[in-house]
Coordinates of C-alpha atoms and ligand atoms in Angstrom, one line a residue:
X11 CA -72.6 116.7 167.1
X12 CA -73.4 119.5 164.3
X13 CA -73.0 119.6 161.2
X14 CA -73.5 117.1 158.1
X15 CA -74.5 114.1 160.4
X16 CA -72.7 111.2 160.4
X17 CA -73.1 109.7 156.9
X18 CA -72.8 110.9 153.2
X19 CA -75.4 110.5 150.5
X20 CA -74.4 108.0 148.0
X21 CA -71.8 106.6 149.1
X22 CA -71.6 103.0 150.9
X23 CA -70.3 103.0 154.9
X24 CA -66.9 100.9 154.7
X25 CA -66.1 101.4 159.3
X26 CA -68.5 102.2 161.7
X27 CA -67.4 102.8 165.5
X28 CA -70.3 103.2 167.7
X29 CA -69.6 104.8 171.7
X30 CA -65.3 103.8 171.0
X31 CA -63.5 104.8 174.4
X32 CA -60.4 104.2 175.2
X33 CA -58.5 105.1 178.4
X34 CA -54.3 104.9 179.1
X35 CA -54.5 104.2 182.6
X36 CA -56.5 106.9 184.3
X37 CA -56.2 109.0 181.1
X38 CA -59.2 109.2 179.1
X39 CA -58.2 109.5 175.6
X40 CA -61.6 108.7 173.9
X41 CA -65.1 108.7 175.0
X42 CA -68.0 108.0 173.4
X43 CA -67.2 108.4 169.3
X44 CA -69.6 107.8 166.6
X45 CA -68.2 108.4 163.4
X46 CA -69.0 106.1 159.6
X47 CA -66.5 106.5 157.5
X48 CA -67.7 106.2 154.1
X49 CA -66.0 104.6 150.8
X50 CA -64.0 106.9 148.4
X51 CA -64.3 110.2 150.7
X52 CA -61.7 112.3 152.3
X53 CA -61.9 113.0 156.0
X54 CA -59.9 116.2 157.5
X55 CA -59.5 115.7 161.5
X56 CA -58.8 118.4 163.5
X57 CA -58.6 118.9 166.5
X58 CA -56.0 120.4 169.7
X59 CA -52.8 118.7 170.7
X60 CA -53.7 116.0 172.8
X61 CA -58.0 115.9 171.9
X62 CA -57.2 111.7 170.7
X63 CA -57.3 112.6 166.6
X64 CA -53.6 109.9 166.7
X65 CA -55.5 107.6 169.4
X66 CA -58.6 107.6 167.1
X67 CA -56.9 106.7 164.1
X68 CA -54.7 103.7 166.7
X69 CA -58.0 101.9 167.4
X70 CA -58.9 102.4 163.4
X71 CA -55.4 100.9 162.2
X72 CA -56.3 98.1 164.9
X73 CA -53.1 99.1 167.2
X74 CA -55.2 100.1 170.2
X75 CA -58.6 97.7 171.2
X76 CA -61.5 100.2 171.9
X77 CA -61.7 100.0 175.9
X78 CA -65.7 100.7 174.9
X79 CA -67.6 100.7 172.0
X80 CA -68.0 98.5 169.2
X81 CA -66.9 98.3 165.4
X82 CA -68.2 97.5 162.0
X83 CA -66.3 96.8 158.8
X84 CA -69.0 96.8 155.6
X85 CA -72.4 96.5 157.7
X86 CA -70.5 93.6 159.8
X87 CA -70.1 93.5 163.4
X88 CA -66.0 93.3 164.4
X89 CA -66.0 92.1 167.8
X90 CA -62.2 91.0 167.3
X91 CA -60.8 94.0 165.6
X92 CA -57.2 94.4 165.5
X93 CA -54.1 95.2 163.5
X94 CA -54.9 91.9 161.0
X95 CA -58.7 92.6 160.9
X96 CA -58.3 96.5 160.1
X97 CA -55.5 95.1 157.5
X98 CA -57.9 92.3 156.2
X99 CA -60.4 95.2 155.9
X100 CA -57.6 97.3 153.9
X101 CA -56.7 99.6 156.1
X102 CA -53.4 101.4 155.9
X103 CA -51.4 103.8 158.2
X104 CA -49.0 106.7 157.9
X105 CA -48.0 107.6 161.3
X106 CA -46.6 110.6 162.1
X107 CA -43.7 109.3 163.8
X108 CA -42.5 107.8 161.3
X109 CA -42.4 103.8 161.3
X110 CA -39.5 103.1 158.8
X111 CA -36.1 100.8 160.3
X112 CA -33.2 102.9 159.7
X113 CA -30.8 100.0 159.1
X114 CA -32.8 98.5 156.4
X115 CA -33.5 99.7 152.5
X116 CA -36.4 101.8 151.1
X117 CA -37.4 98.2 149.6
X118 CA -36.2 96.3 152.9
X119 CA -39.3 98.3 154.5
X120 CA -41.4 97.9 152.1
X121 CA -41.5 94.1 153.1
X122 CA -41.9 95.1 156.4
X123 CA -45.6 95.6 155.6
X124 CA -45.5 93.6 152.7
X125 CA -44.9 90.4 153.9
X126 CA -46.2 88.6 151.0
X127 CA -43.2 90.3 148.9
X128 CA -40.9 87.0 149.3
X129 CA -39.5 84.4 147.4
X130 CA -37.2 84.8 144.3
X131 CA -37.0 88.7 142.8
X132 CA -39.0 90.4 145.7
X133 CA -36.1 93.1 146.0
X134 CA -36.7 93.8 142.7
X135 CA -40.5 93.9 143.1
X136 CA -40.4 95.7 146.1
X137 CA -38.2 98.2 144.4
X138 CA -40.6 98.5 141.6
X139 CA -44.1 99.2 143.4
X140 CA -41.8 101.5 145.6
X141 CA -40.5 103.6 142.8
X142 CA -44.0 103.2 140.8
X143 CA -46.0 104.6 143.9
X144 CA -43.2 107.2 144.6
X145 CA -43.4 108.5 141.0
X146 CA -47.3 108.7 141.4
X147 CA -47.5 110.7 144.8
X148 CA -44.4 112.7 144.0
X149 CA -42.9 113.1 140.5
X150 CA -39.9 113.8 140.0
X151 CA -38.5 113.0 143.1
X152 CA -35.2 110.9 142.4
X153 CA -35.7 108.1 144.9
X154 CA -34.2 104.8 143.5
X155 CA -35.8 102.3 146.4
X156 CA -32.0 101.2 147.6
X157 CA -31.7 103.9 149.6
X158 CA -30.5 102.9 153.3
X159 CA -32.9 105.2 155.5
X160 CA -30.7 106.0 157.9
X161 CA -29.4 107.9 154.7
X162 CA -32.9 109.6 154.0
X163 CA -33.8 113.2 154.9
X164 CA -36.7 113.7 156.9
X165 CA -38.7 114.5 154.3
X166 CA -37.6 111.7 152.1
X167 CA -38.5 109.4 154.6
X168 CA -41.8 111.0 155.0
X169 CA -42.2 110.3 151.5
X170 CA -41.0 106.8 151.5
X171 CA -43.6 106.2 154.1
X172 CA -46.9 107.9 152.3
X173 CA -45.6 105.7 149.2
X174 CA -45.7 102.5 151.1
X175 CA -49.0 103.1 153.2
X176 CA -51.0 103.6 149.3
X177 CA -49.1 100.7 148.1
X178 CA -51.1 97.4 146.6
X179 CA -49.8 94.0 146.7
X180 CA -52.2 90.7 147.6
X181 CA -54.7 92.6 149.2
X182 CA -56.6 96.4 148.6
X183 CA -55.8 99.5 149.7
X184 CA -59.7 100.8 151.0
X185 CA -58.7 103.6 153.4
X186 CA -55.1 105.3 154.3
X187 CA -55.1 107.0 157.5
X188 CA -52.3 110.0 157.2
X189 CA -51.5 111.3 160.1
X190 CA -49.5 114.9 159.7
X191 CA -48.4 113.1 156.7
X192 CA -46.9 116.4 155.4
X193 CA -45.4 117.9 158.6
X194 CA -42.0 117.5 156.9
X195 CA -42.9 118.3 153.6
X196 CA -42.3 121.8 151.6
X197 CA -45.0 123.3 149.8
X198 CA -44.4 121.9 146.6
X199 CA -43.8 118.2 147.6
X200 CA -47.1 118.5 150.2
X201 CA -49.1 120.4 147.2
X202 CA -48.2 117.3 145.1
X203 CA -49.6 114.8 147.8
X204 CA -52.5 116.5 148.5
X205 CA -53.3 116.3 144.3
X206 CA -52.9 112.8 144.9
X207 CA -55.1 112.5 148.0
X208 CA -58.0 113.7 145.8
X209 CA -57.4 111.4 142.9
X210 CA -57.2 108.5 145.3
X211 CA -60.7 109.5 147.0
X212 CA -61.9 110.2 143.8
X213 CA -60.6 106.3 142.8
X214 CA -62.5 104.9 145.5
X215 CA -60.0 105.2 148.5
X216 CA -60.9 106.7 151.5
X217 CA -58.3 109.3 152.7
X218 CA -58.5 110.4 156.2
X219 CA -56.1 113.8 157.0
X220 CA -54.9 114.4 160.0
X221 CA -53.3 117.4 160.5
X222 CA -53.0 121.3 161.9
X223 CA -52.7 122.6 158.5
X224 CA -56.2 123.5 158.4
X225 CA -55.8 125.2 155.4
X226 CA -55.0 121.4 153.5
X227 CA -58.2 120.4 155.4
X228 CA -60.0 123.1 153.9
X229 CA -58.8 122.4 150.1
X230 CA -59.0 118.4 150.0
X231 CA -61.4 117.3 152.7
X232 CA -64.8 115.8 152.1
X233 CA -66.4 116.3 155.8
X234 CA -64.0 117.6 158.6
X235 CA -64.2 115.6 162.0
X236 CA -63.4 117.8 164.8
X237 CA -62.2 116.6 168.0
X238 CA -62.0 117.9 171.1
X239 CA -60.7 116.5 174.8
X240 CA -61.0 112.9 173.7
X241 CA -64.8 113.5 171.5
X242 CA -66.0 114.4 168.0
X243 CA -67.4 118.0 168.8
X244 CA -68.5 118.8 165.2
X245 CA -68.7 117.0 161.9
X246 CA -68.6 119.7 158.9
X247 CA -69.7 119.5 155.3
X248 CA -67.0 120.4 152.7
X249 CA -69.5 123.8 151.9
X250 CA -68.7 124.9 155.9
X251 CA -65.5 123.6 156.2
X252 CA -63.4 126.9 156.0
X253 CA -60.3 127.2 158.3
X254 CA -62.3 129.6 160.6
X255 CA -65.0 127.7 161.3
X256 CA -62.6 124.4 161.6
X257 CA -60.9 126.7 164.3
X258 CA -63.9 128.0 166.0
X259 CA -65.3 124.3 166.8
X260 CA -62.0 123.6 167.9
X261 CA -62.7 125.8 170.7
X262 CA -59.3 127.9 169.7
X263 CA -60.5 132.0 169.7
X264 CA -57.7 133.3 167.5
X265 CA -57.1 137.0 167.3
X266 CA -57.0 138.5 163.6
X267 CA -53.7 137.4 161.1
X268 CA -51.1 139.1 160.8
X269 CA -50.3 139.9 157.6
X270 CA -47.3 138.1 155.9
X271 CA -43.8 140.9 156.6
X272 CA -45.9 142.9 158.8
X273 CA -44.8 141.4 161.7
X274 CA -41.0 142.0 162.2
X275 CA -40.7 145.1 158.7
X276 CA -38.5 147.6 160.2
X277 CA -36.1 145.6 162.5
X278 CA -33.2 143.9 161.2
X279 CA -31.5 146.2 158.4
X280 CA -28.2 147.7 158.9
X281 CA -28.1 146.6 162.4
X282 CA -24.3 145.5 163.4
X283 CA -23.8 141.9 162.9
X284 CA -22.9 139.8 165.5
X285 CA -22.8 136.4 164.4
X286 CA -21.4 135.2 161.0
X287 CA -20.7 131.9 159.7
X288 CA -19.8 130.2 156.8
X289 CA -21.8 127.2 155.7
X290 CA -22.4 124.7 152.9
X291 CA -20.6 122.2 151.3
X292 CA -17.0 124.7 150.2
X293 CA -18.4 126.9 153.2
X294 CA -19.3 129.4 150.3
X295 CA -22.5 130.1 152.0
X296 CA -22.2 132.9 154.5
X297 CA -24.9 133.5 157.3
X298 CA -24.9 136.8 159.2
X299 CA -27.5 137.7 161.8
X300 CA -27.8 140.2 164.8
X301 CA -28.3 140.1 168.5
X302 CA -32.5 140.0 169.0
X303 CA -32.9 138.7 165.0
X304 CA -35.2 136.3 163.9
X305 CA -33.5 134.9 160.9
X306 CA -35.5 132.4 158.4
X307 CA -34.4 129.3 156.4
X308 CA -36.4 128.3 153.6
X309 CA -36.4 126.6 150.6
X310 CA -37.8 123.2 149.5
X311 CA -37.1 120.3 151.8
X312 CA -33.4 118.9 152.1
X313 CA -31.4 121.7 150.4
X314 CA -28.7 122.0 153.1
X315 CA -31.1 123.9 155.6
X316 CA -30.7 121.1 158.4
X317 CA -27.0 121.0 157.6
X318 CA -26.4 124.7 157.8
X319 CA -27.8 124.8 161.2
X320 CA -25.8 121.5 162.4
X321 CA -22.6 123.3 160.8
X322 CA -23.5 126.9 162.9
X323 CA -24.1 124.5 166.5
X324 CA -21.0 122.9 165.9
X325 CA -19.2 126.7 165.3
X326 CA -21.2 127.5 168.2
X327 CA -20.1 124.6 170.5
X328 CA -16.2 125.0 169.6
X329 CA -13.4 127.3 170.9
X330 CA -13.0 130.3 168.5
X331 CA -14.7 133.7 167.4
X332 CA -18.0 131.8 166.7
X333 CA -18.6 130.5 170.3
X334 CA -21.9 131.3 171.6
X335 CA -24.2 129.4 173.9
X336 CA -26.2 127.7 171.8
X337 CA -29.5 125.7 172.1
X338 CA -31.0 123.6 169.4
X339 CA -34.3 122.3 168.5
X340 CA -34.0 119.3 166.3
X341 CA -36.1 118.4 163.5
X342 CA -36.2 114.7 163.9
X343 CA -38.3 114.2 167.3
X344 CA -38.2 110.5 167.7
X345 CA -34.4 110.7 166.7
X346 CA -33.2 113.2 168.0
X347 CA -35.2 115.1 169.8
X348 CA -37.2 113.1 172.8
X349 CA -35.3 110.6 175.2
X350 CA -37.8 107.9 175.6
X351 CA -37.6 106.5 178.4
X352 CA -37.3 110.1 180.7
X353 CA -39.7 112.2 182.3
X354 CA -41.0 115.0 180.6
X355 CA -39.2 117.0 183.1
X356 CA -36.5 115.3 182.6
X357 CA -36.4 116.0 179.3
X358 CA -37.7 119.8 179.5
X359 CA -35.1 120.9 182.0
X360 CA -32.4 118.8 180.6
X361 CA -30.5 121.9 178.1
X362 CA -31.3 124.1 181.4
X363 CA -29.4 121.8 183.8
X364 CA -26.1 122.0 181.1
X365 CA -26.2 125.3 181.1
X366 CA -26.1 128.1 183.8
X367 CA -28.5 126.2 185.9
X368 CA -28.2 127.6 190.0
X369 CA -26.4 125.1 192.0
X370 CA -26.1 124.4 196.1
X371 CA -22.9 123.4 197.7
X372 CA -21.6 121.8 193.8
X373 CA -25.6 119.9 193.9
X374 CA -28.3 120.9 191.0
X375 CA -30.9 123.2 193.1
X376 CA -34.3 120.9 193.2
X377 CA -36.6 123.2 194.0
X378 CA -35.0 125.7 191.3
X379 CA -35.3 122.7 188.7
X380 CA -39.4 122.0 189.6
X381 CA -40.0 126.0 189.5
X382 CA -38.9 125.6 186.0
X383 CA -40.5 122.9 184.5
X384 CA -43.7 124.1 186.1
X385 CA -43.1 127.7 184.6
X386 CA -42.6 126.4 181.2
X387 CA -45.6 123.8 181.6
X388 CA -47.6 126.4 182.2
X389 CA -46.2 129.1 179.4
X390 CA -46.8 126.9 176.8
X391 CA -49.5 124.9 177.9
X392 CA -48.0 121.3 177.9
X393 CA -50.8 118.9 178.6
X394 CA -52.2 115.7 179.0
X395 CA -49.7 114.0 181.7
X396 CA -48.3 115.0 184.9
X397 CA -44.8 116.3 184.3
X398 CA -43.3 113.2 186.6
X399 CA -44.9 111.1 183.6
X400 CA -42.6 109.7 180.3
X401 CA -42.6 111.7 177.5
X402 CA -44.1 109.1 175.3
X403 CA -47.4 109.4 177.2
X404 CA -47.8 112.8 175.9
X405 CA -49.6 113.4 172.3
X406 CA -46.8 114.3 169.9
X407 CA -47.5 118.0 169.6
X408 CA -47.2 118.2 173.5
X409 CA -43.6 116.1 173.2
X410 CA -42.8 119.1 170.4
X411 CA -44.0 121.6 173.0
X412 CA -41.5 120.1 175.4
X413 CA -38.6 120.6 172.8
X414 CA -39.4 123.9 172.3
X415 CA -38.9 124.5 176.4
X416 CA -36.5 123.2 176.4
X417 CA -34.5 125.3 174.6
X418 CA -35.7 128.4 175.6
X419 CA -35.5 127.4 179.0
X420 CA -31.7 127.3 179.2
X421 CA -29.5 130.4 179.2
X422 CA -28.8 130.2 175.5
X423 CA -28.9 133.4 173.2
X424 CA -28.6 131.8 170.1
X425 CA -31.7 129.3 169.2
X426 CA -31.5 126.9 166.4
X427 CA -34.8 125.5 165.5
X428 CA -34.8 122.9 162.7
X429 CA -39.3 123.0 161.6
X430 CA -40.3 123.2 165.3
X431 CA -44.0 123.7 165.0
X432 CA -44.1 120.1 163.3
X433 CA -46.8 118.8 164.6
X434 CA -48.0 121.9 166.9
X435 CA -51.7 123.3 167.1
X436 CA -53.0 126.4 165.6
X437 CA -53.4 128.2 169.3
X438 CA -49.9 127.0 170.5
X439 CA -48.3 128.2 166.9
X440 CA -49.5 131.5 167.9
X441 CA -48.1 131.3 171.3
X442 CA -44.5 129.9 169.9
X443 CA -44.3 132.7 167.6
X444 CA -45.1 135.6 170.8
X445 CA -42.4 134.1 172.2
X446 CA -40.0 134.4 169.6
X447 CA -40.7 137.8 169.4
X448 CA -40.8 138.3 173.0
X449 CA -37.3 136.6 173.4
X450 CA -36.0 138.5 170.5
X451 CA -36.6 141.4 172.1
X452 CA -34.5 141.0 175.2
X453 CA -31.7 140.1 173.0
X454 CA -31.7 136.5 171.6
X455 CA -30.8 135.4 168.5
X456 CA -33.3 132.7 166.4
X457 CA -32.6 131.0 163.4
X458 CA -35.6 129.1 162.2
X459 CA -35.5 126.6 159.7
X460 CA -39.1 125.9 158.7
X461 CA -41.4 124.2 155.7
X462 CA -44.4 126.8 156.4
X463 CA -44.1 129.8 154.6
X464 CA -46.1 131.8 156.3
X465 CA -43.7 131.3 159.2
X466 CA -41.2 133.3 157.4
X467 CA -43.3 136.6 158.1
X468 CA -41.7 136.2 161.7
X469 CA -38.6 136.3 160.3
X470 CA -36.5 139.7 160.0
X471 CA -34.5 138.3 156.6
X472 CA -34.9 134.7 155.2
X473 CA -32.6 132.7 153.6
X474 CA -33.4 130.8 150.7
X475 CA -32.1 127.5 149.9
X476 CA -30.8 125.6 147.1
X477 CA -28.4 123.0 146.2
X478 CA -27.1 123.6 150.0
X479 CA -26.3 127.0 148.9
X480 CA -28.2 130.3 149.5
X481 CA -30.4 131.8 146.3
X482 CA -31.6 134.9 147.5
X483 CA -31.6 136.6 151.1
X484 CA -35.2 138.0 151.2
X485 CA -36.1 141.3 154.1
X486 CA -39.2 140.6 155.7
X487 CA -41.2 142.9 153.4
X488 CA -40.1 140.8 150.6
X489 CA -40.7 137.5 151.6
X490 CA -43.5 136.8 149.6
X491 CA -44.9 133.2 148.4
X492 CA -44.3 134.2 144.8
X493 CA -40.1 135.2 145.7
X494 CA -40.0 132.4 147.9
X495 CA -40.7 130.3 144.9
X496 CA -39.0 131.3 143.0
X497 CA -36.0 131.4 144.7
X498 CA -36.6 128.1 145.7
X499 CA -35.9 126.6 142.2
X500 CA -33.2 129.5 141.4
X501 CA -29.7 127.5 140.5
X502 CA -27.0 130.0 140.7
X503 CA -26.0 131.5 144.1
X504 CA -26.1 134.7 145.7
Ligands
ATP2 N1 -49.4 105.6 175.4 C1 -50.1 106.5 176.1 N2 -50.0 106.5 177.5 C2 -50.7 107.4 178.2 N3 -51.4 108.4 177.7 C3 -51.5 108.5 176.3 C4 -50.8 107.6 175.5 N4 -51.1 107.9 174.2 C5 -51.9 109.0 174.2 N5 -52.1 109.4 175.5 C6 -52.9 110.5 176.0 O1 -54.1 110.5 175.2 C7 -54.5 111.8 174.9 C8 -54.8 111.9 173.4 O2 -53.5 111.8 172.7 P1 -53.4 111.8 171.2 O3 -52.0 111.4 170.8 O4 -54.5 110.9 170.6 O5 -53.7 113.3 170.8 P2 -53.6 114.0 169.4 O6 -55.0 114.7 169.2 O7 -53.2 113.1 168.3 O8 -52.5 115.1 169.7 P3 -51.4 115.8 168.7 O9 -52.1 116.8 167.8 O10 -50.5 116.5 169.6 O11 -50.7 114.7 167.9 C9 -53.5 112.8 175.4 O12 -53.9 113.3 176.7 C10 -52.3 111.9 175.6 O13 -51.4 112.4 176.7

């Protein structure tokens, strides 16, 4: 291990895992990790889709048993340590697929972890420390705690959960584990947890971040644990910690950036347009794009972007002018996106089968159906399982991967992609966004919802969201973070 060591100076070691393995079967998704975390610091992990960062933080939330190793919790051996003990020991999660019951309230879930929230008035003290804890993490943000879920955005849900993980009843908060906690978060809302991340390390909390966006590592985190096929490969100080070197010990070789609008500059103007829809709540909102254009939705979270695209699948999908074949890429994974209890070929070649696959005598064409899957496996790199395996055995980056295949795989010209790099790792980003341009290029249409600006430089125009209406439509060339803000918080419509 390089780096800083495994401690910090002056401050005390709250959990110590010595040699932790675990293995699924014949997977081996730990081996051999020392790591102290340490009171009142952050920790950024990094690490490939798939190198154990969400099956590291399992055995630290007490959810998976170690199948090696041993565990200490303030200088104390832990030789029963599970999802009590790690509680006892004030250890919170925020998983990144999210955990909430859609049937139940914002303060209904809040029990949920809370059991100790019972007796006369807990609604209204749930509903309290929710909106308290909400206000603190992300002010401003309207939530009233009554809320059914299933009624939450995304990112409102994301939000709901973060609140709940830092939230203090009977017993401390010492250490909340965030995994991709701001994967469906714009920049403003995941700027305004990340302030609070600090505060709360600074308060005596210890925040560990887990995420891709290196560059969050790089502004909140303490030490960064990098992890690599199922090991810690480096441990960096905060002073080495830049995105770079995060990337180099992640073993990813990434060729120079591209500069934001240089990418896609000259395409796009004055080309014929080919599609056109209106969208929006009075359909006042009108989208145009072009055969081969990559067109951007931005905005902050849940302005209408999601429901623009659901409104232009379901023009795509019906009889009239508007028809197209049509592949989408939905924004809520677990929801949505994955069926659980299917292969992962079953679920890669699944918009491919619907859709122009090759059939013999009326029968889907086997051997046609394995080329794919293994062509796609191997384009994007989908690993960690045999493709015969269930989705859920797959890290959730890969399962992402798998969505992504699955709709480029079909015969589709127009792709609908609701934030589909949630989740995804810096090398494979890159490799998403070739294809793109690659598929763009022979003709296909993209429309690319996403809550990473920089994304938008792959975008020939960008449309920026408001109120479910469009602010400003910006060209490549101007789709700076300075216009994007601002037309984020613009009122009136184009
Ligand atoms: N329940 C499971 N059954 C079988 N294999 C699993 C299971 N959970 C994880 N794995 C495997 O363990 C390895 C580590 O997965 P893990 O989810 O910890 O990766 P990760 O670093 O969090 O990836 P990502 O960045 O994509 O979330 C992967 O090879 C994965 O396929």
């Amino acid at each position: 291990m390089g780096g800083t060591g495994d401690t910090v100076a002056g401050r005390e070691a709250l959990i110590r895992f010595e040699g932790i393995g675990k293995t699924f079967g014949r997977v081996r998704a730990l081996s051999d990790v020392d790591f102290t975390f340490m009171q009142g610091e952050c920790v950024g992990i990094a690490g490939h889709n798939g190198a154990g960062k969400s099956t590291l933080m399992a055995v630290l939330a007490g959810v998976h048993a170690p199948t090696q190793g041993r565990i200490e919790v303030d200088g104390r051996d832990a030789p029963h340590y599970d999802a009590n003990a790690a509680r006892d020991a004030g250890v919170r999660c925020v998983f990144q697929e999210l955990s909430l019951c859609a049937n139940l309230t914002v303060a209904e879930n809040m029990c949920i972890v809370h059991p100790q929230l019972r007796g006369r008035g807990w609604r209204r003290t749930a509903t309290r420390l929710m909106r308290e804890k909400l206000e603190a993490i992300f002010p401003g943000n309207g939530l009233k705690g009554n809320e059914l879920v299933s009624d939450l955005t995304l990112t409102q849900q994301q939000m709901v959960e973060i609140a709940r993980g830092f939230t203090v009843t009977d017993q401390p908060v010492r250490l909340v584990i965030l995994d991709e906690p701001t994967s469906s978060l714009d920049a403003h809302t995941a700027d305004q947890l990340l302030a609070f991340v600090r505060k709360a390390a600074q308060g005596g909390i210890t925040c560990l971040l887990v995420t891709h966006m290196l560059g969050e590592i790089e502004r909140v985190a303490d030490r960064v644990m990098v992890m690599r096929d199922g090991s810690i490969v480096s441990v960096l100080g905060r002073e080495q910690s830049s995105r770079a070197s995060i990337i180099q010990a992640m073993g990813q070789h990434l060729e120079a950036e591209r500069a934001p609008g240089a990418a896609r500059v000259q395409t796009g103007r004055d080309r014929e347009r080919h599609f056109e829809w209106n969208v929006g709540a009075k359909r006042h909102t009108r989208i145009e794009a072009s055969r081969g254009e990559v067109i951007g939705f931005a905005g902050l979270a849940g302005q209408g972007q999601t429901e623009a695209l659901l409104a232009i699948y379901e023009a795509a999908t019906r009889h009239g002018p508007s028809r197209a074949k049509v592949a989408f890429v939905a924004g809520d994974r677990g929801r949505d996106g994955v069926f659980p209890i299917w292969s992962i070929a079953q679920n890669l070649d699944l918009r491919w089968l619907a859709g122009g696959a090759p059939r013999r005598r009326g029968l889907v064409d086997l051997a046609a159906a394995r080329a794919v899957v293994e062509a796609w496996r191997a384009k994007i790199g989908i690993r960690g399982a045999a493709m015969s395996a269930g989705i859920l055995s797959l890290s959730g980056g890969n399962q992402q991967k798998v969505l992504f295949a699955r709709a480029l795989a079909s015969d589709a010209d127009l792709i609908l992609m609701d934030d589909p790099t949630r989740g995804v790792d810096v090398g494979t980003k890159r490799d998403i966004y070739q294809l793109v341009h690659d598929e763009a290029a022979k003709g296909r249409t993209f429309i690319w919802y996403t809550t990473e600006n920089e994304e938008l430089s792959h975008c020939d125009r960008t449309y920026v969201f408001r109120s479910a209406a469009v602010t400003r439509v910006l060209h490549a060339d101007e789709c700076t973070e300075e216009a994007l803000l601002a037309a984020s918080f613009e009122e009136q419509a184009a």
